[in-house]
Amino acid sequence: MSKFRENTLKSKMVNRIHRRIVVSGLLKASAVALLGWHIRKLQIEDSEDYKLLADANRVNLRLIPPSRGLIFDRLGRPIALNEQNYRVVFIREQTNSPRNVLARLSNIIDLDLKIQDKILQDMKKRSSFIPITVAENLTWDDFARISVNLPSLPGIIPEVGLTRHYKEYETYAHVVGYVGPISDKDLKSEKKVDPVLQIPKFQIGKVGIEKKLEKHLRGRAGVSKVEVNASGRVMRELNRTQGKSGENIHLTIETNLQKFTSERLKGMSASAVLIDIESGDILSLVSTPSYNPNNFVLGISQSNWNALLNDERKPLLNKATSGAYPPGSTFKMIVAAAALELGLIGLNDKIFCPGFYELGSRKFHCWLKGGHGKLTLQESIQKSCDVYFYELSRKVGVKRIGAMARLLGLGQSYDLPLTGLSKGLMPSKKWKKERLGTSWLVGDTLNVGIGQGFSLATPMQLAVMTARLASGRQITPNLIRAPNTAPTEPKPLSITENTLIAIRKGMFDVLNEKDGTAFNFRSTDENSLIAGKTGTSQVRKITREEREKGVIKNEDLPWRMRDHALFTCFAPYKKPKYALSVVVEHGGSGSKVAAPIARDIMLFQLHGGIPPLTAYPETQKLEVRNRLLDIAKKINLSANINLNI
Amino acid sequence: MSFFIKLIYINWPLQILILATALFGFLMLYSVGGGSWDPWTKPQMYRFFISFLLIFVMSAISISFWQKISPFSYILGLALLIAVYFFGETGMGAKRWLDLRVIKLQPSEAFKISIVMALAYYYHKLPVSKVSHPFYVLVPLLLIIIPAFIVFRQPDLGTALVIIMIGIFVMFIAGVHFGYFLFGGISFFALLLVLFKSRGTEWQLLRDYHFKRIDTFLDPSTDPLGSGYHITQSKIALGSGGLFGKGYMQGSQSQLNFLPEKHTDFIFTTLAEEFGFFGTIGLLIIYSLIVFLCIYSALATTNKYSRLLITGLCMTFFTYFSINIAMVMGLLPVVGIPLPLVSYGGSSMIVIMLSFGLIQSAYVHKNNRF
């Protein structure tokens, strides 16, 4: 191509580009003109129509709030219900002077100035057609008086709404949780805003199942399209889309057992979890002290809230799934299982316990000052010898202990519809390096081996661990009963049957052999023999001086410094059906405090009611009788107890 | 030229209009925030002023530098799009964001710049005689279609279409033979026809929610509480503003939470309701002046790269505001496109300010030949 031709082409192209830029500019200008024209049409020509719509807009769609799904227990007994609630709401647009109306209303019902101001503020924030709740839970008398005086109260509408009510509230508070009026913060965190949430004080789940299963429970709002006149009066309903009530939910928990457990734990800062081993169903999940969720439904008062928050026994916390404790000696089964599986010890091999274990210059003590002497594995579980497990955990090492713990369900959270689930903690070398910046010491392994040191487990995890040991299957807990699904048998654990049998036998001996740590709290009923393990976990360090002088007794320590008492068990021994864990915070010794509680709960479940005295050893019958009668009275259950011992 | 001397040659009227628009935006964010600097006005101001300074820095850097890095910007943009496909954050059913700790980046937004730079570079280098050669038309088409397809799969149909629109536009400006566009236009309408025919069949080409959006666009009353709700409410807000509006911070529709995205995509309605026809036309005029000044700058430059770059970026800006305004008036379906310099949001703000940085650089160095 000649230079000349190329140059002409080039200049031709320059012109073309020029032309096209100008043309595109003109096209843009005409697009803008079109937009402008349309804006003119909307804002000037049709403006009057839209202004009318903007006014009418307030009332032409009315939401009909869906009724929230109910929550039932295992046997269909109601736990969370919707109750009728007499209330008055106020629609701002229907009056010119909301303040005057409120003042007049305050002559009829109790409505102080502070509340009036708050109502007026709420109104400003929301569109004028949205009904603002003025007063709730009115008595019928108040409600009737307002209804009679309506002509002088423009904008005030008396209505019957539904509000959440919890039966058996205290015992279920931590599981079911509660609903509360939606807050601005809740509204912001919602990704796709459901129109019903716009209704002020609409109740949504805040904690527990109510929160986690909110989607299922809420349902869908219906919409009623109404024609309104200029003053906002509803003339007629144009059409109505039916909403959908929320789904009902059936828990796996059984109310009588739950109430019995709550009552048995009353007065303590404690928790208990009972699992059905075959299905993984949680039959009871209790944490004490509890609180009244009904106080939250209409919004809790600041003073009540502060009282709950500042209570050192933490009533708001679900200790069964959110509390993580050093598992103490209940952890010993894990070390034993790991050692047996690895072939590091035989069933007849013995280890000598002189009462302490020396590691370099450090001395690790057994809880029994004089030592246990020579022990087999089974005896070491029965007597909960610490030295035995120092030796064993050193052989196994923290890595393999951790692997076994995870296999048995520790250090992980389960898929439960509860808030604030804790994962517990199964430490590793890497964890310590990252978290504390120091390297792992053999001493750390020894401490972990007896369930002290860094390891933490929730009562839920301990119950799962026990269920897995008792069944040899990978039990996972569940809280919701899915209707019409056949239970699938959980997969077997990769632990040999011989190992499991040895450990179960050790746990059996804990309660049923004379030297067992919980021998006093055995069941004497041949059909409901219990096997279990005690645990007493320290929350403070015992100094060398103190040990020489004699360890301070729990009773002499302030509450916060006392040991946690743990007990985990399964029953019946021969054909395990239930697994249970009990943790009493700062309760003292696991064998003295936690074991008797666990026995009562387990026997209750095995007998389907207040247990008969025949299941208790002769010497304890009187004490047990008084206790059981007392509980039976409180929870309104008939006790079939022979009063003549 | 030193940095400060270069500043003299900046297109100052353009710079001032940008500032004015942003100030207008702060005013609106303050209003939808319920008369509060939090949570929107303050972060928006920080973002704006930092990137406003960035324009000055960018404009002092030679346009030939920007030209040289154009291919890399394309490669980087594409890499980010692919990264978002694999590591992106999912929000509202789509993977659009990359969390880079410091900022949440939306690569599909940034790509609107990359595509313009890449095509301007391409046509700058391509001998004039080959511009309309079929093979050399196919190459830029692929450069456009591949990233647009990735964006479409995020799924973000709106942005994908905008990328295609901008790309085709640059090709048009670059002087590709008109016949191609005629042919393209006809096949586009044919494609639309096929898309609608595919609905409900097993080879359905769009997701259900796309069709639903189109439905509600065509008849908002079909879903008064769902997506049609936005359009109906926003039209009411707009229309009820009237000639002079209801007054600053007095808009009943927007102040009362009727509009879900009132601080981002629907902010124009607040403006319309509170300032009325004068406010909306005022903003439209400012936008038009910005576009006019860009076109003026494009014609003032002497090299092809600058010309294509400015017109392309100007088109990006134009698509932002025209689509947004058309959308809130119910003239286009609701796609997530913000009102430039006014809507709250980081990614679009950065993209717009970077575009102006490039435009100013091209303008300052308008006599550079390379």
PDB file of N, CA and C in Angstrom, chain B residues 306-370:
ATOM      1  N   SER B 306      -6.148   8.309  23.389  1.00  0.00           N
ATOM      2  CA  SER B 306      -6.815   9.211  24.326  1.00  0.00           C
ATOM      3  C   SER B 306      -8.269   9.395  23.949  1.00  0.00           C
ATOM      4  N   ARG B 307      -8.485   9.552  22.666  1.00  0.00           N
ATOM      5  CA  ARG B 307      -9.836   9.796  22.182  1.00  0.00           C
ATOM      6  C   ARG B 307     -10.776   8.637  22.527  1.00  0.00           C
ATOM      7  N   LEU B 308     -10.305   7.448  22.179  1.00  0.00           N
ATOM      8  CA  LEU B 308     -11.140   6.274  22.454  1.00  0.00           C
ATOM      9  C   LEU B 308     -11.303   6.074  23.946  1.00  0.00           C
ATOM     10  N   LEU B 309     -10.209   6.303  24.668  1.00  0.00           N
ATOM     11  CA  LEU B 309     -10.259   6.113  26.117  1.00  0.00           C
ATOM     12  C   LEU B 309     -11.314   7.039  26.733  1.00  0.00           C
ATOM     13  N   ILE B 310     -11.210   8.326  26.386  1.00  0.00           N
ATOM     14  CA  ILE B 310     -12.137   9.281  27.010  1.00  0.00           C
ATOM     15  C   ILE B 310     -13.576   8.970  26.620  1.00  0.00           C
ATOM     16  N   THR B 311     -13.808   8.740  25.333  1.00  0.00           N
ATOM     17  CA  THR B 311     -15.204   8.471  24.940  1.00  0.00           C
ATOM     18  C   THR B 311     -15.735   7.208  25.595  1.00  0.00           C
ATOM     19  N   GLY B 312     -14.871   6.202  25.690  1.00  0.00           N
ATOM     20  CA  GLY B 312     -15.303   4.949  26.314  1.00  0.00           C
ATOM     21  C   GLY B 312     -15.643   5.146  27.772  1.00  0.00           C
ATOM     22  N   LEU B 313     -14.750   5.823  28.516  1.00  0.00           N
ATOM     23  CA  LEU B 313     -14.979   6.031  29.938  1.00  0.00           C
ATOM     24  C   LEU B 313     -16.195   6.927  30.167  1.00  0.00           C
ATOM     25  N   CYS B 314     -16.331   7.888  29.284  1.00  0.00           N
ATOM     26  CA  CYS B 314     -17.483   8.785  29.354  1.00  0.00           C
ATOM     27  C   CYS B 314     -18.767   7.980  29.177  1.00  0.00           C
ATOM     28  N   MET B 315     -18.689   6.994  28.276  1.00  0.00           N
ATOM     29  CA  MET B 315     -19.847   6.132  28.057  1.00  0.00           C
ATOM     30  C   MET B 315     -20.155   5.340  29.331  1.00  0.00           C
ATOM     31  N   THR B 316     -19.099   4.871  30.000  1.00  0.00           N
ATOM     32  CA  THR B 316     -19.290   4.145  31.254  1.00  0.00           C
ATOM     33  C   THR B 316     -20.085   5.014  32.231  1.00  0.00           C
ATOM     34  N   PHE B 317     -19.602   6.250  32.373  1.00  0.00           N
ATOM     35  CA  PHE B 317     -20.266   7.185  33.276  1.00  0.00           C
ATOM     36  C   PHE B 317     -21.723   7.394  32.854  1.00  0.00           C
ATOM     37  N   PHE B 318     -21.889   7.548  31.546  1.00  0.00           N
ATOM     38  CA  PHE B 318     -23.236   7.794  31.028  1.00  0.00           C
ATOM     39  C   PHE B 318     -24.168   6.613  31.323  1.00  0.00           C
ATOM     40  N   THR B 319     -23.657   5.383  31.114  1.00  0.00           N
ATOM     41  CA  THR B 319     -24.518   4.221  31.375  1.00  0.00           C
ATOM     42  C   THR B 319     -24.930   4.188  32.840  1.00  0.00           C
ATOM     43  N   TYR B 320     -23.971   4.514  33.729  1.00  0.00           N
ATOM     44  CA  TYR B 320     -24.310   4.512  35.148  1.00  0.00           C
ATOM     45  C   TYR B 320     -25.547   5.360  35.413  1.00  0.00           C
ATOM     46  N   PHE B 321     -25.466   6.640  35.079  1.00  0.00           N
ATOM     47  CA  PHE B 321     -26.565   7.497  35.530  1.00  0.00           C
ATOM     48  C   PHE B 321     -27.827   7.314  34.702  1.00  0.00           C
ATOM     49  N   SER B 322     -27.669   7.077  33.384  1.00  0.00           N
ATOM     50  CA  SER B 322     -28.888   6.965  32.590  1.00  0.00           C
ATOM     51  C   SER B 322     -29.646   5.682  32.933  1.00  0.00           C
ATOM     52  N   ILE B 323     -28.911   4.564  33.114  1.00  0.00           N
ATOM     53  CA  ILE B 323     -29.605   3.321  33.445  1.00  0.00           C
ATOM     54  C   ILE B 323     -30.235   3.437  34.823  1.00  0.00           C
ATOM     55  N   ASN B 324     -29.470   4.027  35.762  1.00  0.00           N
ATOM     56  CA  ASN B 324     -30.020   4.151  37.110  1.00  0.00           C
ATOM     57  C   ASN B 324     -31.307   4.963  37.121  1.00  0.00           C
ATOM     58  N   ILE B 325     -31.267   6.105  36.456  1.00  0.00           N
ATOM     59  CA  ILE B 325     -32.456   6.970  36.483  1.00  0.00           C
ATOM     60  C   ILE B 325     -33.624   6.293  35.761  1.00  0.00           C
ATOM     61  N   ALA B 326     -33.320   5.673  34.613  1.00  0.00           N
ATOM     62  CA  ALA B 326     -34.384   4.979  33.873  1.00  0.00           C
ATOM     63  C   ALA B 326     -34.976   3.854  34.718  1.00  0.00           C
ATOM     64  N   MET B 327     -34.097   3.199  35.477  1.00  0.00           N
ATOM     65  CA  MET B 327     -34.519   2.080  36.306  1.00  0.00           C
ATOM     66  C   MET B 327     -35.469   2.530  37.416  1.00  0.00           C
ATOM     67  N   VAL B 328     -35.111   3.590  38.130  1.00  0.00           N
ATOM     68  CA  VAL B 328     -35.976   4.001  39.242  1.00  0.00           C
ATOM     69  C   VAL B 328     -37.287   4.592  38.740  1.00  0.00           C
ATOM     70  N   MET B 329     -37.302   5.024  37.465  1.00  0.00           N
ATOM     71  CA  MET B 329     -38.562   5.535  36.931  1.00  0.00           C
ATOM     72  C   MET B 329     -39.397   4.417  36.329  1.00  0.00           C
ATOM     73  N   GLY B 330     -38.850   3.216  36.339  1.00  0.00           N
ATOM     74  CA  GLY B 330     -39.604   2.088  35.803  1.00  0.00           C
ATOM     75  C   GLY B 330     -39.487   1.967  34.297  1.00  0.00           C
ATOM     76  N   LEU B 331     -38.478   2.619  33.707  1.00  0.00           N
ATOM     77  CA  LEU B 331     -38.303   2.501  32.258  1.00  0.00           C
ATOM     78  C   LEU B 331     -37.433   1.299  31.904  1.00  0.00           C
ATOM     79  N   LEU B 332     -36.645   0.836  32.867  1.00  0.00           N
ATOM     80  CA  LEU B 332     -35.795  -0.331  32.647  1.00  0.00           C
ATOM     81  C   LEU B 332     -35.992  -1.270  33.834  1.00  0.00           C
ATOM     82  N   PRO B 333     -35.718  -2.557  33.641  1.00  0.00           N
ATOM     83  CA  PRO B 333     -35.843  -3.463  34.789  1.00  0.00           C
ATOM     84  C   PRO B 333     -34.825  -3.112  35.878  1.00  0.00           C
ATOM     85  N   VAL B 334     -35.089  -3.546  37.086  1.00  0.00           N
ATOM     86  CA  VAL B 334     -34.188  -3.237  38.191  1.00  0.00           C
ATOM     87  C   VAL B 334     -32.920  -4.077  38.080  1.00  0.00           C
ATOM     88  N   VAL B 335     -31.814  -3.399  37.772  1.00  0.00           N
ATOM     89  CA  VAL B 335     -30.513  -4.057  37.801  1.00  0.00           C
ATOM     90  C   VAL B 335     -29.666  -3.243  38.771  1.00  0.00           C
ATOM     91  N   GLY B 336     -28.735  -3.887  39.392  1.00  0.00           N
ATOM     92  CA  GLY B 336     -27.985  -3.195  40.448  1.00  0.00           C
ATOM     93  C   GLY B 336     -26.958  -2.221  39.919  1.00  0.00           C
ATOM     94  N   ILE B 337     -27.420  -1.059  39.477  1.00  0.00           N
ATOM     95  CA  ILE B 337     -26.478  -0.046  38.988  1.00  0.00           C
ATOM     96  C   ILE B 337     -26.690   1.242  39.767  1.00  0.00           C
ATOM     97  N   PRO B 338     -25.631   1.750  40.398  1.00  0.00           N
ATOM     98  CA  PRO B 338     -25.785   2.917  41.274  1.00  0.00           C
ATOM     99  C   PRO B 338     -25.814   4.242  40.511  1.00  0.00           C
ATOM    100  N   LEU B 339     -26.236   5.278  41.208  1.00  0.00           N
ATOM    101  CA  LEU B 339     -26.212   6.627  40.663  1.00  0.00           C
ATOM    102  C   LEU B 339     -24.809   7.169  40.911  1.00  0.00           C
ATOM    103  N   PRO B 340     -24.042   7.466  39.852  1.00  0.00           N
ATOM    104  CA  PRO B 340     -22.622   7.753  40.046  1.00  0.00           C
ATOM    105  C   PRO B 340     -22.389   9.001  40.897  1.00  0.00           C
ATOM    106  N   LEU B 341     -21.428   8.911  41.798  1.00  0.00           N
ATOM    107  CA  LEU B 341     -20.982   9.970  42.706  1.00  0.00           C
ATOM    108  C   LEU B 341     -22.010  10.328  43.771  1.00  0.00           C
ATOM    109  N   VAL B 342     -23.193   9.730  43.696  1.00  0.00           N
ATOM    110  CA  VAL B 342     -24.226  10.053  44.672  1.00  0.00           C
ATOM    111  C   VAL B 342     -24.555   8.844  45.541  1.00  0.00           C
ATOM    112  N   SER B 343     -24.775   7.697  44.906  1.00  0.00           N
ATOM    113  CA  SER B 343     -25.103   6.492  45.654  1.00  0.00           C
ATOM    114  C   SER B 343     -23.980   6.125  46.609  1.00  0.00           C
ATOM    115  N   TYR B 344     -24.370   5.506  47.725  1.00  0.00           N
ATOM    116  CA  TYR B 344     -23.380   5.018  48.661  1.00  0.00           C
ATOM    117  C   TYR B 344     -22.744   3.756  48.116  1.00  0.00           C
ATOM    118  N   GLY B 345     -21.438   3.657  48.211  1.00  0.00           N
ATOM    119  CA  GLY B 345     -20.800   2.418  47.763  1.00  0.00           C
ATOM    120  C   GLY B 345     -19.360   2.648  47.355  1.00  0.00           C
ATOM    121  N   GLY B 346     -18.505   1.687  47.675  1.00  0.00           N
ATOM    122  CA  GLY B 346     -17.076   1.839  47.449  1.00  0.00           C
ATOM    123  C   GLY B 346     -16.640   1.519  46.036  1.00  0.00           C
ATOM    124  N   SER B 347     -17.060   0.358  45.540  1.00  0.00           N
ATOM    125  CA  SER B 347     -16.542  -0.096  44.253  1.00  0.00           C
ATOM    126  C   SER B 347     -16.866   0.875  43.121  1.00  0.00           C
ATOM    127  N   SER B 348     -18.142   1.294  43.058  1.00  0.00           N
ATOM    128  CA  SER B 348     -18.518   2.149  41.945  1.00  0.00           C
ATOM    129  C   SER B 348     -17.835   3.516  42.079  1.00  0.00           C
ATOM    130  N   MET B 349     -17.703   4.000  43.307  1.00  0.00           N
ATOM    131  CA  MET B 349     -17.012   5.267  43.525  1.00  0.00           C
ATOM    132  C   MET B 349     -15.586   5.204  43.000  1.00  0.00           C
ATOM    133  N   ILE B 350     -14.869   4.135  43.340  1.00  0.00           N
ATOM    134  CA  ILE B 350     -13.482   4.003  42.912  1.00  0.00           C
ATOM    135  C   ILE B 350     -13.408   3.929  41.389  1.00  0.00           C
ATOM    136  N   VAL B 351     -14.299   3.153  40.783  1.00  0.00           N
ATOM    137  CA  VAL B 351     -14.287   3.010  39.330  1.00  0.00           C
ATOM    138  C   VAL B 351     -14.505   4.365  38.664  1.00  0.00           C
ATOM    139  N   ILE B 352     -15.467   5.104  39.177  1.00  0.00           N
ATOM    140  CA  ILE B 352     -15.769   6.391  38.548  1.00  0.00           C
ATOM    141  C   ILE B 352     -14.610   7.366  38.704  1.00  0.00           C
ATOM    142  N   MET B 353     -14.031   7.411  39.903  1.00  0.00           N
ATOM    143  CA  MET B 353     -12.943   8.344  40.128  1.00  0.00           C
ATOM    144  C   MET B 353     -11.699   7.942  39.333  1.00  0.00           C
ATOM    145  N   LEU B 354     -11.423   6.647  39.225  1.00  0.00           N
ATOM    146  CA  LEU B 354     -10.295   6.210  38.398  1.00  0.00           C
ATOM    147  C   LEU B 354     -10.527   6.621  36.948  1.00  0.00           C
ATOM    148  N   SER B 355     -11.764   6.477  36.471  1.00  0.00           N
ATOM    149  CA  SER B 355     -12.067   6.886  35.096  1.00  0.00           C
ATOM    150  C   SER B 355     -11.740   8.359  34.902  1.00  0.00           C
ATOM    151  N   PHE B 356     -12.161   9.194  35.866  1.00  0.00           N
ATOM    152  CA  PHE B 356     -11.893  10.616  35.717  1.00  0.00           C
ATOM    153  C   PHE B 356     -10.400  10.902  35.800  1.00  0.00           C
ATOM    154  N   GLY B 357      -9.677  10.123  36.597  1.00  0.00           N
ATOM    155  CA  GLY B 357      -8.232  10.279  36.654  1.00  0.00           C
ATOM    156  C   GLY B 357      -7.614  10.056  35.282  1.00  0.00           C
ATOM    157  N   LEU B 358      -8.087   8.998  34.606  1.00  0.00           N
ATOM    158  CA  LEU B 358      -7.563   8.691  33.270  1.00  0.00           C
ATOM    159  C   LEU B 358      -7.948   9.780  32.278  1.00  0.00           C
ATOM    160  N   ILE B 359      -9.210  10.235  32.379  1.00  0.00           N
ATOM    161  CA  ILE B 359      -9.677  11.266  31.448  1.00  0.00           C
ATOM    162  C   ILE B 359      -8.848  12.536  31.622  1.00  0.00           C
ATOM    163  N   GLN B 360      -8.611  12.912  32.892  1.00  0.00           N
ATOM    164  CA  GLN B 360      -7.814  14.114  33.136  1.00  0.00           C
ATOM    165  C   GLN B 360      -6.385  13.949  32.638  1.00  0.00           C
ATOM    166  N   SER B 361      -5.820  12.751  32.835  1.00  0.00           N
ATOM    167  CA  SER B 361      -4.465  12.518  32.348  1.00  0.00           C
ATOM    168  C   SER B 361      -4.415  12.695  30.834  1.00  0.00           C
ATOM    169  N   ALA B 362      -5.410  12.138  30.144  1.00  0.00           N
ATOM    170  CA  ALA B 362      -5.457  12.266  28.687  1.00  0.00           C
ATOM    171  C   ALA B 362      -5.600  13.739  28.290  1.00  0.00           C
ATOM    172  N   TYR B 363      -6.387  14.463  29.083  1.00  0.00           N
ATOM    173  CA  TYR B 363      -6.623  15.862  28.738  1.00  0.00           C
ATOM    174  C   TYR B 363      -5.373  16.706  28.973  1.00  0.00           C
ATOM    175  N   VAL B 364      -4.709  16.486  30.111  1.00  0.00           N
ATOM    176  CA  VAL B 364      -3.491  17.239  30.415  1.00  0.00           C
ATOM    177  C   VAL B 364      -2.433  16.997  29.335  1.00  0.00           C
ATOM    178  N   HIS B 365      -2.359  15.746  28.874  1.00  0.00           N
ATOM    179  CA  HIS B 365      -1.346  15.408  27.868  1.00  0.00           C
ATOM    180  C   HIS B 365      -1.969  15.336  26.484  1.00  0.00           C
ATOM    181  N   LYS B 366      -2.863  16.261  26.171  1.00  0.00           N
ATOM    182  CA  LYS B 366      -3.626  16.136  24.931  1.00  0.00           C
ATOM    183  C   LYS B 366      -2.750  16.297  23.695  1.00  0.00           C
ATOM    184  N   ASN B 367      -1.579  16.952  23.850  1.00  0.00           N
ATOM    185  CA  ASN B 367      -0.744  17.163  22.672  1.00  0.00           C
ATOM    186  C   ASN B 367       0.338  16.106  22.501  1.00  0.00           C
ATOM    187  N   ASN B 368       0.370  15.154  23.424  1.00  0.00           N
ATOM    188  CA  ASN B 368       1.344  14.071  23.271  1.00  0.00           C
ATOM    189  C   ASN B 368       0.999  13.238  22.040  1.00  0.00           C
ATOM    190  N   ARG B 369       2.029  12.961  21.242  1.00  0.00           N
ATOM    191  CA  ARG B 369       1.797  12.049  20.129  1.00  0.00           C
ATOM    192  C   ARG B 369       2.651  10.831  20.350  1.00  0.00           C
ATOM    193  N   PHE B 370       2.071   9.693  20.182  1.00  0.00           N
ATOM    194  CA  PHE B 370       2.874   8.464  20.328  1.00  0.00           C
ATOM    195  C   PHE B 370       2.267   7.365  19.492  1.00  0.00           C
TER     196      PHE B 370
END
